[in-house]
mmCIF file of the C-alpha atoms, coordinates in Angstrom:
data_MODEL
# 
_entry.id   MODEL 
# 
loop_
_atom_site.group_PDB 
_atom_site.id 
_atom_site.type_symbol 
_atom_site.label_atom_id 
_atom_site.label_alt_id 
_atom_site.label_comp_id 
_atom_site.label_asym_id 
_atom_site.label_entity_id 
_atom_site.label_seq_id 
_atom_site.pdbx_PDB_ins_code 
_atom_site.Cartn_x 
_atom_site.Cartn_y 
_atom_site.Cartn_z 
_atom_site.occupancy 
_atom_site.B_iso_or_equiv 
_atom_site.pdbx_formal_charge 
_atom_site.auth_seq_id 
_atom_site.auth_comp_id 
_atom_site.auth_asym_id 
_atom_site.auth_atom_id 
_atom_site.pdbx_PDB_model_num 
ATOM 1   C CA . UNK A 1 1   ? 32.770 -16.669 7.227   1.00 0.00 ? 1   UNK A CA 1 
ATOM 2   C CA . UNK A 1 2   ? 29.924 -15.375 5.612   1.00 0.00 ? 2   UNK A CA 1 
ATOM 3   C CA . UNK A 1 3   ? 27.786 -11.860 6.445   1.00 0.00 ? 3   UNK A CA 1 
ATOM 4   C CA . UNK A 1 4   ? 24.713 -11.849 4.813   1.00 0.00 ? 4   UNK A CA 1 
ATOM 5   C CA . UNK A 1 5   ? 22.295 -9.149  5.689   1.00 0.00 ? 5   UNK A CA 1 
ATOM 6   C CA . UNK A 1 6   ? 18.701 -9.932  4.529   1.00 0.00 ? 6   UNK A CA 1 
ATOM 7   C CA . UNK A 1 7   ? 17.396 -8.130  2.034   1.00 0.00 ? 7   UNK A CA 1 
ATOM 8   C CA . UNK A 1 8   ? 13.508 -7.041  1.253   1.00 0.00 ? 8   UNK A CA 1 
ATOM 9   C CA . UNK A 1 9   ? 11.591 -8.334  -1.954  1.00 0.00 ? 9   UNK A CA 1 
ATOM 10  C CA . UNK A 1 10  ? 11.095 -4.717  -3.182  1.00 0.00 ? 10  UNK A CA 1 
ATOM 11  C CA . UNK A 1 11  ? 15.292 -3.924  -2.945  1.00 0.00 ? 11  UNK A CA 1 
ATOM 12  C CA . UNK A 1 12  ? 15.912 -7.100  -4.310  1.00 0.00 ? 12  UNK A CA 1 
ATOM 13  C CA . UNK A 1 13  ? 13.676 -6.454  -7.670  1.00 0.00 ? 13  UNK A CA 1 
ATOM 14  C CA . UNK A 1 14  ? 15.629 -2.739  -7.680  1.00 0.00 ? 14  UNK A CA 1 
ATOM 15  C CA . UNK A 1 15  ? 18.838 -4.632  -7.749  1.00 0.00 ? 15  UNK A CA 1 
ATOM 16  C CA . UNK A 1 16  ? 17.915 -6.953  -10.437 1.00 0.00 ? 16  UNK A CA 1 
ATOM 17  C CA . UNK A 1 17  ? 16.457 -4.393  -12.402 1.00 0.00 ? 17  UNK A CA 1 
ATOM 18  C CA . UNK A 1 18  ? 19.816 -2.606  -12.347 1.00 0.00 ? 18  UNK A CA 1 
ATOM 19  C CA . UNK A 1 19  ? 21.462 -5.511  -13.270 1.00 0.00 ? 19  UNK A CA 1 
ATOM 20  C CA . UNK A 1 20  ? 19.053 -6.196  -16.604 1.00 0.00 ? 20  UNK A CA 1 
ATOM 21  C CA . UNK A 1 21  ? 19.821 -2.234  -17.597 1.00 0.00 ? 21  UNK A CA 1 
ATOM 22  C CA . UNK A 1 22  ? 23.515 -2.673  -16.868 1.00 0.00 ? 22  UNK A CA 1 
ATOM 23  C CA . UNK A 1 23  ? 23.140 -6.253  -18.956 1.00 0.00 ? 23  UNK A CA 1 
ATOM 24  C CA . UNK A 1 24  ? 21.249 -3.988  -21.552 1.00 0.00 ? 24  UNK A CA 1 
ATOM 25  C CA . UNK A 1 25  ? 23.760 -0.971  -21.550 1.00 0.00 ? 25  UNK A CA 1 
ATOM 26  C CA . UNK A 1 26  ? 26.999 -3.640  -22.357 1.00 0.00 ? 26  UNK A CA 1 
ATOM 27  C CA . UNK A 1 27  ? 25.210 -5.801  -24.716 1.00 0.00 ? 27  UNK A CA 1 
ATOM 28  C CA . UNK A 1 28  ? 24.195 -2.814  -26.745 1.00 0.00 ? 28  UNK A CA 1 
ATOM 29  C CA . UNK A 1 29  ? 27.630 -0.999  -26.658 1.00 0.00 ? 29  UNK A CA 1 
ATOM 30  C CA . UNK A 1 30  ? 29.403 -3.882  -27.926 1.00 0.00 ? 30  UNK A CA 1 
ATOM 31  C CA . UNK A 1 31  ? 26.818 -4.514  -30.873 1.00 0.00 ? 31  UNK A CA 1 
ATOM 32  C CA . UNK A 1 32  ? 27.822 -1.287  -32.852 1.00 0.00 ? 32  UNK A CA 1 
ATOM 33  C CA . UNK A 1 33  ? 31.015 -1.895  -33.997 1.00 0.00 ? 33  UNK A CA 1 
ATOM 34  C CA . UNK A 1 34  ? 29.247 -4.874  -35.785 1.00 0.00 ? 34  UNK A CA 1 
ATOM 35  C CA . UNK A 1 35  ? 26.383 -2.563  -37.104 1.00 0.00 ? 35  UNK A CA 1 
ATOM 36  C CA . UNK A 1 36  ? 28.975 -0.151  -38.326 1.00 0.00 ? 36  UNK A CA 1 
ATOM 37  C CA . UNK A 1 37  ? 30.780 -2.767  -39.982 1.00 0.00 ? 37  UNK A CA 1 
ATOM 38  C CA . UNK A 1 38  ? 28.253 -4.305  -41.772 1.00 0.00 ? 38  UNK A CA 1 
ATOM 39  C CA . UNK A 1 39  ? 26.676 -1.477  -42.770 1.00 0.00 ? 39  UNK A CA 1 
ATOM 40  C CA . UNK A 1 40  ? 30.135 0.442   -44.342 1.00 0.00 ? 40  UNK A CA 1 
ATOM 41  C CA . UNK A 1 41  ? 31.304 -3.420  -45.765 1.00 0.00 ? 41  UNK A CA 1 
ATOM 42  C CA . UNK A 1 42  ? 27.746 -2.837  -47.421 1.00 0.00 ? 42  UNK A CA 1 
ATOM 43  C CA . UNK A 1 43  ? 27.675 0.695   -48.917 1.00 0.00 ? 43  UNK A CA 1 
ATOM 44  C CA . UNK A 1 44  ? 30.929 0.077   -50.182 1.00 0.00 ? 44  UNK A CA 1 
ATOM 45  C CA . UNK A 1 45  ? 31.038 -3.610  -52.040 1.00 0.00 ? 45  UNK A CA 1 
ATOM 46  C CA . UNK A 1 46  ? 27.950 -2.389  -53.536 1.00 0.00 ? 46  UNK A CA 1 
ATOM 47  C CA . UNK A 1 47  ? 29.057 0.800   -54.596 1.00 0.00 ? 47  UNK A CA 1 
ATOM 48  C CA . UNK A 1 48  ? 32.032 -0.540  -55.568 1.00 0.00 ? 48  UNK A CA 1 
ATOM 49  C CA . UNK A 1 49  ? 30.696 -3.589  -57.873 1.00 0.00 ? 49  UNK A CA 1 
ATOM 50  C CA . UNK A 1 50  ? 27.983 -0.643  -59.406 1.00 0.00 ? 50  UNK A CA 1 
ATOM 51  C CA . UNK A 1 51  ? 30.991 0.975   -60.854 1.00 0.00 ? 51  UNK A CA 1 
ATOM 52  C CA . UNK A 1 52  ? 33.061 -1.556  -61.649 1.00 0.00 ? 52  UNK A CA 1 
ATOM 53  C CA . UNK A 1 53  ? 30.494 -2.803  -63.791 1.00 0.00 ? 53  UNK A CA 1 
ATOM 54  C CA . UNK A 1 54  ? 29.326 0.116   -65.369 1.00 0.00 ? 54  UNK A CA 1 
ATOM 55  C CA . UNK A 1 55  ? 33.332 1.396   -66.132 1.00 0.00 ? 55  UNK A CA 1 
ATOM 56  C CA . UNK A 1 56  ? 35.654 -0.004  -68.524 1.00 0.00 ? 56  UNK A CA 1 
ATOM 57  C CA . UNK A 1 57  ? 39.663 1.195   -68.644 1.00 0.00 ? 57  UNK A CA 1 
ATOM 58  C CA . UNK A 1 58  ? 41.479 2.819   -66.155 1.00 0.00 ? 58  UNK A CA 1 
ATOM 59  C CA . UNK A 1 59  ? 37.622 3.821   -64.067 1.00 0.00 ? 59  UNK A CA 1 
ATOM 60  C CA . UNK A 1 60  ? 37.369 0.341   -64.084 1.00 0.00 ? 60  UNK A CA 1 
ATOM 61  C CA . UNK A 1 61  ? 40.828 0.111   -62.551 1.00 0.00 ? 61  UNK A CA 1 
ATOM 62  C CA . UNK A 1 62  ? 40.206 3.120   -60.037 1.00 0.00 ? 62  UNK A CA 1 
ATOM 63  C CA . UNK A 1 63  ? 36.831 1.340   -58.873 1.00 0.00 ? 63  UNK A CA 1 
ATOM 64  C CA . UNK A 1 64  ? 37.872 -1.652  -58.259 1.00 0.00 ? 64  UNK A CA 1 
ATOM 65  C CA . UNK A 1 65  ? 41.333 -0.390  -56.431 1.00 0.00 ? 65  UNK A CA 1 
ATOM 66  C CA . UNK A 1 66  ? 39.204 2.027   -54.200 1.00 0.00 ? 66  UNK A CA 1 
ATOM 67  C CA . UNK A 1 67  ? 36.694 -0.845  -53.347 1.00 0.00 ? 67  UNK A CA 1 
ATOM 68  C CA . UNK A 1 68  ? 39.631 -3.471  -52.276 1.00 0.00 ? 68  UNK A CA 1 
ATOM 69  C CA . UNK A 1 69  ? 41.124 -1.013  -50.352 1.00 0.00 ? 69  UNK A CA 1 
ATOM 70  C CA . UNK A 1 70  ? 38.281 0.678   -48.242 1.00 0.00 ? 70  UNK A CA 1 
ATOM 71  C CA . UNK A 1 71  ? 37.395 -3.325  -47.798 1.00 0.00 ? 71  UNK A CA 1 
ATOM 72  C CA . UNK A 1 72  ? 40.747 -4.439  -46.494 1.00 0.00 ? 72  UNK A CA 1 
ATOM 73  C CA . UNK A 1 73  ? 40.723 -0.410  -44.326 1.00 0.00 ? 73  UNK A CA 1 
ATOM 74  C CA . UNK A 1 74  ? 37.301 -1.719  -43.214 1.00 0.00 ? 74  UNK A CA 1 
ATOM 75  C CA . UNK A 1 75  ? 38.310 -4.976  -42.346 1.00 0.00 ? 75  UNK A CA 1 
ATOM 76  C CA . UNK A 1 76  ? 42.074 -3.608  -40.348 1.00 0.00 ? 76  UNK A CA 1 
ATOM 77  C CA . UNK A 1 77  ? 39.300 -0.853  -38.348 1.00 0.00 ? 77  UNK A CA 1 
ATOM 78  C CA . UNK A 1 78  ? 36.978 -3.686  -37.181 1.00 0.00 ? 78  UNK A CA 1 
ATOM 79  C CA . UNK A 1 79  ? 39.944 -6.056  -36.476 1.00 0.00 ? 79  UNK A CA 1 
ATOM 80  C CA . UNK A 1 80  ? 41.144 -3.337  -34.109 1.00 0.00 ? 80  UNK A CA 1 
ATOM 81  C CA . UNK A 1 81  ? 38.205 -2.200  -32.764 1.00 0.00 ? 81  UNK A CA 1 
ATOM 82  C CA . UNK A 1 82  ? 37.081 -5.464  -31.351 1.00 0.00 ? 82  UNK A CA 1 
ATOM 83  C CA . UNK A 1 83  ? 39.988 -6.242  -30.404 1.00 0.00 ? 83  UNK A CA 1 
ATOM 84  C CA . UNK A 1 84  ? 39.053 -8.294  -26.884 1.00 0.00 ? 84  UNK A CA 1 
ATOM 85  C CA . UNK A 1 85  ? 35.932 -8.368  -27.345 1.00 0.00 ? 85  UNK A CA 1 
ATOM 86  C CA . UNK A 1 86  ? 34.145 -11.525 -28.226 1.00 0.00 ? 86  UNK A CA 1 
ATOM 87  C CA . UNK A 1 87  ? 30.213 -10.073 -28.701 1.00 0.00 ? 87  UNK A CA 1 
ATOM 88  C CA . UNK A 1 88  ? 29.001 -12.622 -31.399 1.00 0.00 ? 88  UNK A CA 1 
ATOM 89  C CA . UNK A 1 89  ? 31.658 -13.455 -33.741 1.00 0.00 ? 89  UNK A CA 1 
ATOM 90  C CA . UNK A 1 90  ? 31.644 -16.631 -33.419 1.00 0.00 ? 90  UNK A CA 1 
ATOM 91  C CA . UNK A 1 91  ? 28.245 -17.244 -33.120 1.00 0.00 ? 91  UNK A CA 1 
ATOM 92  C CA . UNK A 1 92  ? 26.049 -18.060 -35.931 1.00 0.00 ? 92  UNK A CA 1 
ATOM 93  C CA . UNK A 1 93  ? 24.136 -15.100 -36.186 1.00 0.00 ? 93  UNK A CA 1 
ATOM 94  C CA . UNK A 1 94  ? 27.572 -13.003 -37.408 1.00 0.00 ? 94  UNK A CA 1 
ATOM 95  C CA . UNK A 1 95  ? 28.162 -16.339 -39.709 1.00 0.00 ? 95  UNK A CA 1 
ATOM 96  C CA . UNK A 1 96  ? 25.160 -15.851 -41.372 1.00 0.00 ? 96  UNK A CA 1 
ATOM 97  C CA . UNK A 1 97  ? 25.499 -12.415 -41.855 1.00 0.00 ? 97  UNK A CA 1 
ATOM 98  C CA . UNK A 1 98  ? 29.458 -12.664 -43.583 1.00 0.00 ? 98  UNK A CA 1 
ATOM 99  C CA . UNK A 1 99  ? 27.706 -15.807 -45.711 1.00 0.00 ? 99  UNK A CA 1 
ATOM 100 C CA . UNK A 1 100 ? 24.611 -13.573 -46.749 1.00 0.00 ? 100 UNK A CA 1 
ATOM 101 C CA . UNK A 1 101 ? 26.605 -10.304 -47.731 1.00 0.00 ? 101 UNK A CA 1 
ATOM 102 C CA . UNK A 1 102 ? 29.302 -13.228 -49.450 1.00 0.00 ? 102 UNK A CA 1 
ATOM 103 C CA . UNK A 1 103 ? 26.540 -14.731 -51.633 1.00 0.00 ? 103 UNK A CA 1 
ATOM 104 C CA . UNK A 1 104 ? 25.192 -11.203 -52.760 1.00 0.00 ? 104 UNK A CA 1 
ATOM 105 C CA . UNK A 1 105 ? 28.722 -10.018 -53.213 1.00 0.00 ? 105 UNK A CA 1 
ATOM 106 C CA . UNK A 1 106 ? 29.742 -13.011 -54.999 1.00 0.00 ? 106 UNK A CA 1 
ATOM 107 C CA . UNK A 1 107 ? 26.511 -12.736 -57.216 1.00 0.00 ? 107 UNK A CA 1 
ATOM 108 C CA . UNK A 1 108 ? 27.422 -8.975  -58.314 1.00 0.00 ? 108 UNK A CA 1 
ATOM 109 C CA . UNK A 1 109 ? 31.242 -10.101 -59.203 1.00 0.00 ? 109 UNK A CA 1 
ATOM 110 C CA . UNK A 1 110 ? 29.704 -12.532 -61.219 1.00 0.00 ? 110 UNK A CA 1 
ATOM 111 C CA . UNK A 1 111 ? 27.799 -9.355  -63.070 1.00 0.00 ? 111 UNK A CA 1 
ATOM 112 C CA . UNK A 1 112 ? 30.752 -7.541  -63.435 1.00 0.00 ? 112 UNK A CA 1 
ATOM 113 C CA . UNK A 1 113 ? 32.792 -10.986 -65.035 1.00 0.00 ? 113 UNK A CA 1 
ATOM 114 C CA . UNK A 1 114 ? 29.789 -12.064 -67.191 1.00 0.00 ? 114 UNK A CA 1 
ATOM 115 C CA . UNK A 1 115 ? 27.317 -9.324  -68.062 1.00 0.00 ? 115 UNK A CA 1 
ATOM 116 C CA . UNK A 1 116 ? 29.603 -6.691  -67.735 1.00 0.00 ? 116 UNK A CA 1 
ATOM 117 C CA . UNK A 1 117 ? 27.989 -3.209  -68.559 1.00 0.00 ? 117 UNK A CA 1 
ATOM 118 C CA . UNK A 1 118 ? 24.189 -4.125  -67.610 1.00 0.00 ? 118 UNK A CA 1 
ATOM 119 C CA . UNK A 1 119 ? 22.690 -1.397  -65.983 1.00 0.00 ? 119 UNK A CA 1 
ATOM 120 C CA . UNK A 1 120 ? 19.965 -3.674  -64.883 1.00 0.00 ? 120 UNK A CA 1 
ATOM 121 C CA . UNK A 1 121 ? 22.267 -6.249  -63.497 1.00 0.00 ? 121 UNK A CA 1 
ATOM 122 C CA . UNK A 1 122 ? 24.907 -4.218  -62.202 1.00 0.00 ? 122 UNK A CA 1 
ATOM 123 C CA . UNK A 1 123 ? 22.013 -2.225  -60.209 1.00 0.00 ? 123 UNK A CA 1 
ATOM 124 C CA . UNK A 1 124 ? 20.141 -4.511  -59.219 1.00 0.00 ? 124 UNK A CA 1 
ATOM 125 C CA . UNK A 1 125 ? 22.877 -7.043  -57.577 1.00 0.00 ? 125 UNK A CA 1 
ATOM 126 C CA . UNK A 1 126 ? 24.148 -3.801  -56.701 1.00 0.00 ? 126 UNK A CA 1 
ATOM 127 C CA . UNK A 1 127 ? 21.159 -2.910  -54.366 1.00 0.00 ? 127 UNK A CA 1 
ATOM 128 C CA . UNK A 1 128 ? 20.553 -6.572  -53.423 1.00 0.00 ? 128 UNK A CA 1 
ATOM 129 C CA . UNK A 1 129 ? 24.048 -5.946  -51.994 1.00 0.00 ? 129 UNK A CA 1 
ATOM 130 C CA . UNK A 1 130 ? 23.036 -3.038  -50.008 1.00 0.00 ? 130 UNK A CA 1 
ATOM 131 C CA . UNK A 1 131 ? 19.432 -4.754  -49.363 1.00 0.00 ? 131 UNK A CA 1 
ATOM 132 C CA . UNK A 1 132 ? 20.816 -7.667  -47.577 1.00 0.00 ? 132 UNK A CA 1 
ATOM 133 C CA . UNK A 1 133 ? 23.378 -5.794  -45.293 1.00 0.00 ? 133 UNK A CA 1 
ATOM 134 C CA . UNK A 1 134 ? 20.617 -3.663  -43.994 1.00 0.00 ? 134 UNK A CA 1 
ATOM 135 C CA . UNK A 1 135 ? 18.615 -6.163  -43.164 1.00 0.00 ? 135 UNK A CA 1 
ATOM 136 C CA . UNK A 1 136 ? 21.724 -7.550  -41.358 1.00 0.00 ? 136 UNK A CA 1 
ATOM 137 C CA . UNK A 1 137 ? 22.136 -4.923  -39.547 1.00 0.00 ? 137 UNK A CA 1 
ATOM 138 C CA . UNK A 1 138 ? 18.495 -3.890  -38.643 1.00 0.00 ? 138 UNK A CA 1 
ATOM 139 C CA . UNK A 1 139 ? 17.963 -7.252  -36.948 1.00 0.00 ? 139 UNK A CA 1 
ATOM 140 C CA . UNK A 1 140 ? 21.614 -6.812  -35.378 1.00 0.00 ? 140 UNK A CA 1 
ATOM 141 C CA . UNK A 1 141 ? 20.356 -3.328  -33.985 1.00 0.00 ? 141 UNK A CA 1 
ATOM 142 C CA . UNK A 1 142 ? 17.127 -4.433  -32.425 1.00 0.00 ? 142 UNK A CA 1 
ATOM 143 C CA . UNK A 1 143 ? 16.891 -5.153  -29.013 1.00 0.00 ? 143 UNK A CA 1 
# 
């Protein structure tokens, strides 16, 4: 049995204008806990492989401890906070973005193995780091 009431062309474009802003509003709200993550896995791998190759001894020790674990705390707070939600992260924009921040990360490790102490290196694979994630980020955040 079906009640259908007709419904005028101007109500109709209200309703699916409400619908686009609702569509909006959720799409939005479950893109920040991926621009917050990105952004904090970011500032802290490159703050983190900065130090660790400008340090030697035990400040080499303490920089590299504090950047595994506010990784791995970074990590555990995204794993929780998407927890049921399935936004992107499968997709291959969030792919490219792990494999981007991965290659620059993997790039500044390599500075701190090989040309340990470089100020040039270490900052500049440092920021490349931090450049990348951004730009990760920015195109996440835009609409």
């Amino acid at each position: 049995m079906s009640d259908t009431t007709p419904v005028a062309p101007a109500e109709a474009q209200v309703l699916l204008d409400r619908a686009e802003h609702l569509s909006r509003s959720a799409h939005n709200a479950t893109r920040w806990p991926y621009i917050t993550f990105i952004l904090a896995l970011g500032v802290a791998t490159s703050m983190g492989t900065l130090a660790m190759g400008l340090t030697t001894g035990n400040a080499f020790g303490l920089a590299y401890f504090g950047t595994l674990t506010v990784t791995f705390a970074l990590i555990m707070f995204f794993m929780i906070t998407i927890r049921g939600r399935s936004a992107f992260s499968r997709g291959r924009r969030w792919t490219a973005y792990i494999a981007a921040w991965f290659a620059t990360y993997a790039a500044a490790i390599s500075v701190v193995i090989w040309a340990h102490g470089s100020v040039l290196a270490s900052g500049l694979t440092s920021a490349l780091i931090l450049l990348v994630t951004m730009a990760c980020a920015a195109r996440e955040a835009r609409p």
